[in-house]
Amino acid sequence: MTDQFGTITWWGFTPALDLQDTDTISALNNLKLDTDETKDTLNILLVGAGDIRHILQTIARSYRHKKRKLHFYIIETQCELYCRDLLFMSLFLELPNRMGLQEKAELFLELYGNLLVRQQSMEYVQKMSNELIKMVTDFDYLEKTLPCIDLSQLKFKERDFMEGIFKFWRNPDPKFFDVEKMWDLRLQRDLGVRYDTRDNVFDWDYHMRLVEREGDIIHAREYKNWRKYGIAYEPREGNYDVPNRTLASGVLVKHEGERLAKRGYWGDMLVSPYIPFGIQSEDKTLFKKNNNMYAKMSWHVSEFNILSLLHEIMNKEKYVPPQTEETKENKTATITEITEEEENEGDNTEKTDSTETASQSNPAKDEYESLPLDDVKITFLPVMSVADLPRKSKYKKLFDIIYFSNSLVHLLTSDLTPIYADTATIIAESARYMLQLKDDKVGEFFWKVKGIAEKAGCQVYEVDEPAKQNYLKFTYRRQQAS
């Protein structure tokens, strides 16, 4: 991939999946998930997902399926991603007395997709960094506070590195991460002579690539604002001027013949963080149009989806938004008609940065505790350890579902088949939203992955329009010895 995609995947390039949903993932029908009474645990391996969107959606909707234990195994390319996963899992499982659903949803989206955040948002990160340091250095404390997480498989040096990342997060000095300057310098480097006409570049990418690939719920203003400033979500009024340190990572650069580690923002600057949660939803009213224009934006879709996940995790029921007088009368507000007062009526939350609001819910003042998450375990495996798994007996025939990101799908080889269950489903992220690729290249990516999967002994599910698929799905069946 090119420089605009970066060297680290801070967010996925496809929408979140419920990995137990046989309607969405037809290949799962071969696993007979809802009829196999002997299968009490579903083991899922996620390779390079970049975030925990699939984990959150699968956990949140687990009550809709046959009751079973869910065991997720995560392999990423860098330890910084494990740190973000831990932070967001901790945030999602905050107790209601520390933080309400609306506040959690807003804070999640802000930290998830913004280069710059509000001061109080970074204060939460700083406070939680102390908790996360204790979790990675003391497994007894981890078991007490966040028992669904297992870090025991990580190497000592990886846990030490994660501790160092959390210490960096809690350092309030902005000079160590001048992210606005870094973003602009990368824009200049990536766009070259087109930098002076960058608004036109962003507009072309939006209309000719994103809209054409069914990402048009993302408003042009949203997308271009993110491309220019790195800010995707502004849920509350306030100053978004504090660097989001959770988006810092390191790369090796050459300087005077030497390779030196350089910290900066090295993530996506082209696709946007709207894709994982902001372009699909069970609530189809979010996609209503007035005069051939969407009445809502990707922000509204993302907010609804995150609120839904938070609500379902806590209450084991579908989320129904509070009705305003407007919705009772079956009216649809346009983007320009939504007022602050109407939003406040809808979520019963004061969307301001006032001291009064902060004092009502200030998790920094309380000791962290997590919501109970029964029958769920999330195990972090060593960085880029995929090739090591077949050599360990504990992973033999273990995984029922294996997920590969589009950047790591080349690891789908016959060498991995020993870790697949006798019947397993393999899901590969497509290249549909890799916006620098033309449609024919997206189709070529499908055929390339199809060839890789078939060579690895997988059955490929044929599709009519490969370039329009978000995911590629395969089934593996082990041949029984006669």
Short mmCIF file of C-alpha atoms in Angstrom, two decimals:
data_model
loop_
_atom_site.label_atom_id
_atom_site.label_comp_id
_atom_site.label_asym_id
_atom_site.label_seq_id
_atom_site.Cartn_x
_atom_site.Cartn_y
_atom_site.Cartn_z
CA MET A 1 0.00 0.00 0.00
CA THR A 2 1.06 3.62 -0.44
CA ASP A 3 2.22 6.19 2.08
CA GLN A 4 -1.25 7.66 2.55
CA PHE A 5 -2.40 4.42 4.18
CA GLY A 6 0.46 4.65 6.63
CA THR A 7 2.51 1.99 8.37
CA ILE A 8 0.04 1.20 11.15
CA THR A 9 -3.68 0.42 10.98
CA TRP A 10 -5.35 2.51 13.69
CA TRP A 11 -8.82 1.57 12.41
CA GLY A 12 -10.17 -1.05 10.04
CA PHE A 13 -11.00 -0.34 6.42
CA THR A 14 -14.34 -2.15 6.45
CA PRO A 15 -17.50 -2.04 8.63
CA ALA A 16 -17.75 -3.93 11.91
CA LEU A 17 -19.02 -7.52 11.82
CA ASP A 18 -20.96 -9.75 14.20
CA LEU A 19 -18.86 -12.86 13.77
CA GLN A 20 -21.75 -15.11 14.81
CA ASP A 21 -24.25 -13.71 12.31
CA THR A 22 -24.92 -16.40 9.72
CA ASP A 23 -27.04 -14.01 7.65
CA THR A 24 -24.13 -11.62 7.22
CA ILE A 25 -21.47 -14.31 6.91
CA SER A 26 -23.10 -17.10 4.93
CA ALA A 27 -19.97 -19.23 5.17
CA LEU A 28 -20.71 -19.66 8.89
CA ASN A 29 -23.63 -21.93 8.04
CA ASN A 30 -21.08 -24.68 7.55
CA LEU A 31 -20.10 -24.38 11.21
CA LYS A 32 -23.71 -25.16 12.28
CA LEU A 33 -23.31 -22.64 15.11
CA ASP A 34 -26.92 -22.66 16.23
CA THR A 35 -27.43 -26.43 16.05
CA ASP A 36 -24.17 -27.93 17.32
CA GLU A 37 -24.89 -28.69 20.96
CA THR A 38 -21.37 -30.01 21.59
CA LYS A 39 -19.65 -26.74 20.70
CA ASP A 40 -19.73 -24.59 23.83
CA THR A 41 -16.82 -22.29 22.89
CA LEU A 42 -16.25 -20.37 19.68
CA ASN A 43 -12.54 -19.67 19.14
CA ILE A 44 -11.83 -16.70 16.89
CA LEU A 45 -8.42 -15.56 15.62
CA LEU A 46 -8.13 -11.94 14.42
CA VAL A 47 -5.01 -11.17 12.39
CA GLY A 48 -4.26 -7.50 11.84
CA ALA A 49 -7.79 -6.18 12.39
CA GLY A 50 -6.35 -2.85 13.59
CA ASP A 51 -9.06 -2.30 16.20
CA ILE A 52 -11.62 -4.20 18.24
CA ARG A 53 -14.69 -3.35 16.14
CA HIS A 54 -15.49 -7.00 15.35
CA ILE A 55 -14.96 -8.01 18.98
CA LEU A 56 -17.27 -5.29 20.28
CA GLN A 57 -20.03 -6.08 17.79
CA THR A 58 -19.79 -9.83 18.33
CA ILE A 59 -19.90 -9.49 22.13
CA ALA A 60 -22.71 -6.94 22.06
CA ARG A 61 -24.94 -9.13 19.91
CA SER A 62 -24.04 -12.47 21.45
CA TYR A 63 -27.38 -12.64 23.29
CA ARG A 64 -29.07 -12.91 19.88
CA HIS A 65 -27.42 -16.28 19.24
CA LYS A 66 -27.11 -19.63 20.95
CA LYS A 67 -25.41 -19.18 24.33
CA ARG A 68 -21.75 -20.14 24.14
CA LYS A 69 -18.37 -18.93 25.32
CA LEU A 70 -16.45 -16.59 23.03
CA HIS A 71 -12.67 -16.68 23.01
CA PHE A 72 -10.94 -14.09 20.84
CA TYR A 73 -7.24 -14.23 20.01
CA ILE A 74 -5.64 -11.04 18.69
CA ILE A 75 -2.48 -10.71 16.63
CA GLU A 76 -1.39 -7.25 15.53
CA THR A 77 1.63 -5.72 13.85
CA GLN A 78 2.61 -3.32 16.64
CA CYS A 79 2.21 -3.05 20.41
CA GLU A 80 0.60 0.39 20.11
CA LEU A 81 -2.49 -1.34 18.73
CA TYR A 82 -2.71 -3.61 21.78
CA CYS A 83 -2.58 -0.51 23.97
CA ARG A 84 -5.48 1.09 22.11
CA ASP A 85 -7.44 -2.17 22.30
CA LEU A 86 -6.99 -2.27 26.08
CA LEU A 87 -8.00 1.38 26.45
CA PHE A 88 -11.17 0.99 24.39
CA MET A 89 -12.16 -2.27 26.06
CA SER A 90 -11.74 -0.59 29.44
CA LEU A 91 -13.81 2.38 28.26
CA PHE A 92 -16.62 0.18 26.92
CA LEU A 93 -16.81 -1.67 30.23
CA GLU A 94 -16.88 1.43 32.45
CA LEU A 95 -19.54 1.13 35.14
CA PRO A 96 -22.60 3.42 34.78
CA ASN A 97 -21.82 5.21 38.04
CA ARG A 98 -18.51 6.35 36.53
CA MET A 99 -19.71 7.20 33.03
CA GLY A 100 -23.03 7.17 31.19
CA LEU A 101 -23.66 5.63 27.78
CA GLN A 102 -23.76 8.92 25.90
CA GLU A 103 -20.52 10.12 27.44
CA LYS A 104 -18.83 6.78 26.72
CA ALA A 105 -19.96 6.83 23.10
CA GLU A 106 -18.72 10.37 22.56
CA LEU A 107 -15.40 9.74 24.29
CA PHE A 108 -14.84 6.53 22.34
CA LEU A 109 -15.42 8.16 18.95
CA GLU A 110 -13.30 11.18 19.86
CA LEU A 111 -10.31 9.06 20.93
CA TYR A 112 -10.89 6.54 18.15
CA GLY A 113 -10.78 8.90 15.17
CA ASN A 114 -9.47 12.34 16.17
CA LEU A 115 -5.93 13.61 15.86
CA LEU A 116 -6.85 16.40 18.29
CA VAL A 117 -9.18 15.97 21.28
CA ARG A 118 -10.53 18.01 24.17
CA GLN A 119 -8.45 18.50 27.31
CA GLN A 120 -10.80 16.44 29.50
CA SER A 121 -10.69 13.56 27.03
CA MET A 122 -6.91 13.38 27.28
CA GLU A 123 -7.19 13.65 31.06
CA TYR A 124 -9.24 10.45 30.97
CA VAL A 125 -6.48 8.77 28.96
CA GLN A 126 -3.85 9.98 31.42
CA LYS A 127 -5.82 8.64 34.37
CA MET A 128 -6.49 5.31 32.66
CA SER A 129 -2.83 5.01 31.69
CA ASN A 130 -2.01 4.48 35.35
CA GLU A 131 -4.62 1.73 35.53
CA LEU A 132 -3.39 0.13 32.31
CA ILE A 133 0.21 0.14 33.54
CA LYS A 134 -0.89 -1.82 36.59
CA MET A 135 -2.81 -4.23 34.36
CA VAL A 136 0.15 -5.06 32.10
CA THR A 137 2.60 -5.37 34.99
CA ASP A 138 0.41 -7.15 37.55
CA PHE A 139 -1.74 -10.02 36.31
CA ASP A 140 -3.53 -10.30 39.66
CA TYR A 141 -4.66 -6.69 39.27
CA LEU A 142 -5.68 -7.39 35.68
CA GLU A 143 -7.75 -10.37 36.79
CA LYS A 144 -9.43 -8.23 39.43
CA THR A 145 -10.25 -5.21 37.25
CA LEU A 146 -10.57 -6.53 33.68
CA PRO A 147 -10.89 -10.33 33.92
CA CYS A 148 -11.94 -10.79 30.28
CA ILE A 149 -8.41 -9.82 29.14
CA ASP A 150 -5.49 -12.27 29.03
CA LEU A 151 -2.01 -10.81 28.46
CA SER A 152 -0.07 -13.86 29.66
CA GLN A 153 0.91 -14.94 26.15
CA LEU A 154 2.73 -11.70 25.36
CA LYS A 155 6.50 -11.61 25.63
CA PHE A 156 8.09 -9.76 28.54
CA LYS A 157 9.61 -7.18 26.21
CA GLU A 158 6.20 -6.54 24.64
CA ARG A 159 4.59 -5.88 28.01
CA ASP A 160 7.53 -3.63 28.91
CA PHE A 161 7.04 -1.76 25.64
CA MET A 162 3.32 -1.35 26.35
CA GLU A 163 4.16 0.03 29.79
CA GLY A 164 6.39 2.59 28.08
CA ILE A 165 3.56 3.57 25.72
CA PHE A 166 1.16 4.12 28.62
CA LYS A 167 3.78 6.27 30.36
CA PHE A 168 4.01 8.35 27.18
CA TRP A 169 0.22 8.71 27.11
CA ARG A 170 0.11 10.13 30.63
CA ASN A 171 2.80 12.75 29.93
CA PRO A 172 0.90 16.02 29.37
CA ASP A 173 3.77 17.88 27.68
CA PRO A 174 2.60 18.61 24.09
CA LYS A 175 6.10 19.15 22.68
CA PHE A 176 6.71 15.39 22.48
CA PHE A 177 3.88 14.92 19.97
CA ASP A 178 3.32 17.97 17.75
CA VAL A 179 0.69 16.15 15.77
CA GLU A 180 -0.66 19.13 13.80
CA LYS A 181 2.77 19.77 12.32
CA MET A 182 3.26 16.05 11.63
CA TRP A 183 -0.09 15.79 9.83
CA ASP A 184 0.64 18.81 7.62
CA LEU A 185 4.16 17.64 6.78
CA ARG A 186 2.81 14.26 5.68
CA LEU A 187 0.16 15.98 3.59
CA GLN A 188 2.88 18.02 1.88
CA ARG A 189 5.00 14.94 1.26
CA ASP A 190 2.15 12.73 0.05
CA LEU A 191 0.48 15.31 -2.19
CA GLY A 192 3.63 16.97 -3.52
CA VAL A 193 2.79 19.66 -6.06
CA ARG A 194 -0.94 19.04 -5.43
CA TYR A 195 -0.64 20.33 -1.85
CA ASP A 196 -1.64 23.88 -2.80
CA THR A 197 -4.84 22.53 -4.40
CA ARG A 198 -5.49 19.92 -1.71
CA ASP A 199 -9.16 20.86 -1.34
CA ASN A 200 -9.68 19.77 -4.94
CA VAL A 201 -7.78 16.55 -4.29
CA PHE A 202 -9.97 15.76 -1.26
CA ASP A 203 -13.10 16.58 -3.26
CA TRP A 204 -12.07 14.25 -6.08
CA ASP A 205 -11.27 11.39 -3.70
CA TYR A 206 -14.64 11.89 -2.03
CA HIS A 207 -16.85 12.03 -5.12
CA MET A 208 -14.96 9.67 -7.43
CA ARG A 209 -13.97 6.99 -4.93
CA LEU A 210 -15.80 7.15 -1.60
CA VAL A 211 -19.26 8.03 -2.93
CA GLU A 212 -18.94 5.53 -5.79
CA ARG A 213 -18.25 2.78 -3.23
CA GLU A 214 -21.42 3.42 -1.22
CA GLY A 215 -19.75 5.65 1.34
CA ASP A 216 -21.96 8.61 0.49
CA ILE A 217 -23.56 8.74 3.96
CA ILE A 218 -20.22 10.32 4.90
CA HIS A 219 -20.87 14.00 4.22
CA ALA A 220 -18.37 15.82 2.00
CA ARG A 221 -17.80 18.34 4.80
CA GLU A 222 -17.01 15.55 7.28
CA TYR A 223 -14.57 13.80 4.99
CA LYS A 224 -12.73 16.91 3.80
CA ASN A 225 -12.45 18.29 7.34
CA TRP A 226 -10.82 15.03 8.43
CA ARG A 227 -8.48 14.97 5.43
CA LYS A 228 -7.38 18.53 6.18
CA TYR A 229 -7.14 18.51 9.98
CA GLY A 230 -7.40 14.88 11.14
CA ILE A 231 -10.56 15.55 13.17
CA ALA A 232 -13.46 13.19 12.44
CA TYR A 233 -15.75 13.61 15.44
CA GLU A 234 -16.70 16.71 17.41
CA PRO A 235 -19.55 15.43 19.60
CA ARG A 236 -19.48 18.33 22.04
CA GLU A 237 -18.71 22.00 21.77
CA GLY A 238 -15.25 22.78 22.99
CA ASN A 239 -11.65 23.22 21.96
CA TYR A 240 -10.20 20.25 20.10
CA ASP A 241 -6.58 21.25 20.47
CA VAL A 242 -4.87 18.55 22.56
CA PRO A 243 -2.85 15.91 20.67
CA ASN A 244 -4.38 12.44 20.86
CA ARG A 245 -1.36 10.51 22.08
CA THR A 246 -3.04 7.16 21.52
CA LEU A 247 -2.41 7.73 17.78
CA ALA A 248 1.37 8.01 18.22
CA SER A 249 3.61 5.25 16.94
CA GLY A 250 7.22 4.82 15.89
CA VAL A 251 8.96 4.05 12.61
CA LEU A 252 12.57 3.61 11.63
CA VAL A 253 13.86 6.39 9.37
CA LYS A 254 17.21 6.86 7.70
CA HIS A 255 19.23 9.87 8.84
CA GLU A 256 22.82 10.41 7.69
CA GLY A 257 23.19 6.73 6.94
CA GLU A 258 21.77 5.56 10.27
CA ARG A 259 18.35 4.09 11.03
CA LEU A 260 16.68 6.00 13.85
CA ALA A 261 13.32 5.51 15.59
CA LYS A 262 10.97 8.45 15.04
CA ARG A 263 7.68 8.95 16.84
CA GLY A 264 4.83 10.51 14.91
CA TYR A 265 1.45 9.99 13.31
CA TRP A 266 2.00 7.19 10.81
CA GLY A 267 -1.57 6.03 10.27
CA ASP A 268 -4.21 6.41 7.56
CA MET A 269 -4.65 9.82 5.93
CA LEU A 270 -6.89 8.78 3.06
CA VAL A 271 -9.73 6.40 3.97
CA SER A 272 -10.96 7.91 7.29
CA PRO A 273 -12.18 6.44 10.59
CA TYR A 274 -15.83 6.71 9.44
CA ILE A 275 -15.79 3.34 7.67
CA PRO A 276 -15.83 0.93 10.68
CA PHE A 277 -18.92 2.36 12.42
CA GLY A 278 -20.26 5.13 10.22
CA ILE A 279 -21.58 3.72 6.93
CA GLN A 280 -23.86 0.83 7.94
CA SER A 281 -26.50 0.43 10.64
CA GLU A 282 -29.52 -1.63 11.63
CA ASP A 283 -31.46 1.64 11.97
CA LYS A 284 -32.38 2.38 8.36
CA THR A 285 -34.04 5.68 9.30
CA LEU A 286 -30.54 7.13 9.53
CA PHE A 287 -30.28 6.80 5.76
CA LYS A 288 -33.47 8.67 4.83
CA LYS A 289 -33.11 11.35 2.18
CA ASN A 290 -34.74 14.74 1.65
CA ASN A 291 -34.46 16.17 -1.84
CA ASN A 292 -32.01 13.38 -2.73
CA MET A 293 -29.73 14.34 0.17
CA TYR A 294 -29.16 12.38 3.37
CA ALA A 295 -30.81 13.97 6.39
CA LYS A 296 -28.10 12.57 8.65
CA MET A 297 -24.32 12.28 8.44
CA SER A 298 -21.82 9.55 9.19
CA TRP A 299 -21.39 11.08 12.65
CA HIS A 300 -25.01 10.25 13.51
CA VAL A 301 -24.61 6.68 12.22
CA SER A 302 -21.41 6.19 14.23
CA GLU A 303 -22.98 7.61 17.39
CA PHE A 304 -26.05 5.39 17.07
CA ASN A 305 -23.97 2.28 16.41
CA ILE A 306 -21.67 2.85 19.38
CA LEU A 307 -24.60 3.65 21.67
CA SER A 308 -26.26 0.44 20.45
CA LEU A 309 -23.17 -1.66 21.23
CA LEU A 310 -22.81 -0.11 24.68
CA HIS A 311 -26.51 -0.61 25.45
CA GLU A 312 -26.59 -4.21 24.22
CA ILE A 313 -23.48 -5.16 26.20
CA MET A 314 -25.07 -3.82 29.37
CA ASN A 315 -28.73 -4.77 28.89
CA LYS A 316 -28.78 -7.71 26.43
CA GLU A 317 -31.48 -6.05 24.35
CA LYS A 318 -31.65 -3.90 21.23
CA TYR A 319 -31.12 -0.20 21.65
CA VAL A 320 -34.08 2.09 21.01
CA PRO A 321 -33.16 5.79 20.95
CA PRO A 322 -35.17 8.10 23.20
CA GLN A 323 -37.94 9.74 21.20
CA THR A 324 -38.06 13.48 20.79
CA GLU A 325 -41.23 15.39 19.99
CA GLU A 326 -39.91 15.59 16.46
CA THR A 327 -39.62 11.84 15.98
CA LYS A 328 -43.01 11.27 17.55
CA GLU A 329 -44.50 13.41 14.84
CA ASN A 330 -42.56 11.42 12.21
CA LYS A 331 -40.62 14.42 11.07
CA THR A 332 -37.10 14.24 9.73
CA ALA A 333 -34.61 16.92 10.61
CA THR A 334 -32.12 17.98 7.98
CA ILE A 335 -28.47 18.45 8.80
CA THR A 336 -28.84 22.20 9.00
CA GLU A 337 -32.03 22.00 11.04
CA ILE A 338 -30.66 19.96 13.92
CA THR A 339 -30.27 22.31 16.84
CA GLU A 340 -28.38 21.88 20.05
CA GLU A 341 -31.65 21.94 21.99
CA GLU A 342 -33.10 19.06 19.93
CA GLU A 343 -29.98 16.97 20.41
CA ASN A 344 -30.14 17.58 24.15
CA GLU A 345 -33.77 16.45 24.24
CA GLY A 346 -32.88 13.27 22.35
CA ASP A 347 -30.16 11.99 24.61
CA ASN A 348 -30.95 13.82 27.88
CA THR A 349 -27.31 14.80 28.03
CA GLU A 350 -25.87 18.26 28.41
CA LYS A 351 -23.48 18.38 25.45
CA THR A 352 -21.24 21.09 26.82
CA ASP A 353 -17.89 21.19 28.46
CA SER A 354 -19.12 22.89 31.62
CA THR A 355 -17.55 22.21 34.98
CA GLU A 356 -20.95 21.15 36.28
CA THR A 357 -21.24 18.37 33.71
CA ALA A 358 -17.70 17.17 34.35
CA SER A 359 -18.33 16.97 38.10
CA GLN A 360 -21.44 14.84 37.61
CA SER A 361 -19.41 12.13 35.90
CA ASN A 362 -15.72 12.19 36.62
CA PRO A 363 -14.21 8.71 36.34
CA ALA A 364 -10.79 10.11 37.17
CA LYS A 365 -11.94 10.48 40.79
CA ASP A 366 -13.02 6.86 41.24
CA GLU A 367 -11.20 3.54 41.21
CA TYR A 368 -11.69 1.65 37.96
CA GLU A 369 -14.07 -1.29 37.91
CA SER A 370 -15.46 -3.05 34.86
CA LEU A 371 -18.84 -4.40 33.89
CA PRO A 372 -18.99 -8.19 34.18
CA LEU A 373 -18.52 -9.86 30.81
CA ASP A 374 -19.52 -13.46 31.25
CA ASP A 375 -18.26 -16.16 28.91
CA VAL A 376 -15.85 -13.86 27.06
CA LYS A 377 -12.07 -14.05 26.98
CA ILE A 378 -9.75 -11.91 24.85
CA THR A 379 -6.18 -13.19 24.55
CA PHE A 380 -3.42 -11.02 23.14
CA LEU A 381 -0.83 -13.06 21.27
CA PRO A 382 2.73 -11.89 20.53
CA VAL A 383 3.14 -9.34 17.75
CA MET A 384 3.19 -10.93 14.27
CA SER A 385 3.28 -14.45 15.74
CA VAL A 386 1.00 -16.08 13.14
CA ALA A 387 3.73 -18.36 11.77
CA ASP A 388 4.53 -19.64 15.28
CA LEU A 389 1.02 -20.89 16.08
CA PRO A 390 1.13 -24.18 14.07
CA ARG A 391 4.21 -25.23 16.04
CA LYS A 392 2.32 -25.12 19.36
CA SER A 393 0.09 -28.04 20.26
CA LYS A 394 -2.39 -25.91 22.25
CA TYR A 395 -3.51 -24.24 19.01
CA LYS A 396 -3.96 -27.46 17.04
CA LYS A 397 -7.42 -27.54 15.38
CA LEU A 398 -8.50 -24.69 17.69
CA PHE A 399 -9.84 -21.85 15.56
CA ASP A 400 -13.38 -21.90 14.17
CA ILE A 401 -13.16 -18.43 12.61
CA ILE A 402 -10.01 -16.78 11.28
CA TYR A 403 -10.03 -13.14 10.17
CA PHE A 404 -7.32 -11.49 8.07
CA SER A 405 -6.93 -7.78 7.30
CA ASN A 406 -6.27 -6.89 3.67
CA SER A 407 -2.65 -6.03 4.50
CA LEU A 408 -1.93 -9.43 6.10
CA VAL A 409 -4.01 -11.75 3.93
CA HIS A 410 -0.79 -13.07 2.38
CA LEU A 411 -0.37 -15.03 5.64
CA LEU A 412 -3.32 -17.21 4.59
CA THR A 413 -1.25 -20.22 3.55
CA SER A 414 -1.43 -23.99 3.88
CA ASP A 415 1.10 -23.73 6.73
CA LEU A 416 -1.71 -22.44 8.96
CA THR A 417 -4.19 -25.25 8.35
CA PRO A 418 -3.06 -27.23 11.46
CA ILE A 419 -4.61 -24.50 13.68
CA TYR A 420 -7.96 -24.55 11.85
CA ALA A 421 -10.84 -26.54 13.30
CA ASP A 422 -12.00 -29.46 11.15
CA THR A 423 -14.56 -27.09 9.67
CA ALA A 424 -13.53 -23.44 9.82
CA THR A 425 -14.56 -20.12 8.30
CA ILE A 426 -11.94 -17.73 6.95
CA ILE A 427 -12.83 -14.06 6.44
CA ALA A 428 -10.55 -11.66 4.58
CA GLU A 429 -11.00 -7.91 4.50
CA SER A 430 -11.43 -6.67 0.94
CA ALA A 431 -9.69 -3.70 -0.66
CA ARG A 432 -12.95 -1.91 -1.47
CA TYR A 433 -12.22 1.13 0.67
CA MET A 434 -8.53 1.40 -0.16
CA LEU A 435 -9.36 4.56 -2.05
CA GLN A 436 -6.18 4.85 -4.08
CA LEU A 437 -7.04 1.61 -5.86
CA LYS A 438 -9.19 1.82 -8.97
CA ASP A 439 -12.20 -0.50 -9.27
CA ASP A 440 -10.35 -2.92 -11.53
CA LYS A 441 -7.52 -3.18 -8.97
CA VAL A 442 -10.05 -3.87 -6.21
CA GLY A 443 -11.41 -6.71 -8.35
CA GLU A 444 -7.88 -7.98 -8.98
CA PHE A 445 -7.32 -8.06 -5.23
CA PHE A 446 -10.31 -10.40 -4.90
CA TRP A 447 -8.97 -12.81 -7.51
CA LYS A 448 -5.52 -12.73 -5.95
CA VAL A 449 -6.91 -13.56 -2.49
CA LYS A 450 -9.15 -16.23 -4.04
CA GLY A 451 -6.07 -17.89 -5.50
CA ILE A 452 -4.23 -17.72 -2.18
CA ALA A 453 -7.20 -19.28 -0.34
CA GLU A 454 -7.68 -22.07 -2.87
CA LYS A 455 -3.98 -22.89 -2.71
CA ALA A 456 -4.37 -23.14 1.07
CA GLY A 457 -7.17 -25.70 0.65
CA CYS A 458 -10.14 -23.39 1.19
CA GLN A 459 -13.46 -23.35 -0.64
CA VAL A 460 -14.24 -19.91 -2.01
CA TYR A 461 -17.75 -18.47 -2.01
CA GLU A 462 -18.40 -17.06 -5.46
CA VAL A 463 -19.78 -13.52 -5.72
CA ASP A 464 -21.26 -11.61 -8.65
CA GLU A 465 -19.43 -8.32 -8.18
CA PRO A 466 -16.09 -8.83 -6.39
CA ALA A 467 -15.27 -5.10 -6.36
CA LYS A 468 -18.41 -4.40 -4.27
CA GLN A 469 -17.66 -6.88 -1.49
CA ASN A 470 -16.53 -5.67 1.93
CA TYR A 471 -15.29 -9.11 2.90
CA LEU A 472 -14.18 -12.28 1.16
CA LYS A 473 -15.39 -15.50 2.80
CA PHE A 474 -14.03 -19.03 2.59
CA THR A 475 -14.61 -22.40 4.21
CA TYR A 476 -11.96 -24.90 5.20
CA ARG A 477 -12.84 -28.58 5.65
CA ARG A 478 -10.16 -30.96 6.83
CA GLN A 479 -9.90 -34.13 4.79
CA GLN A 480 -10.38 -37.10 7.09
CA ALA A 481 -7.85 -39.88 6.75
CA SER A 482 -9.40 -43.02 5.30
#
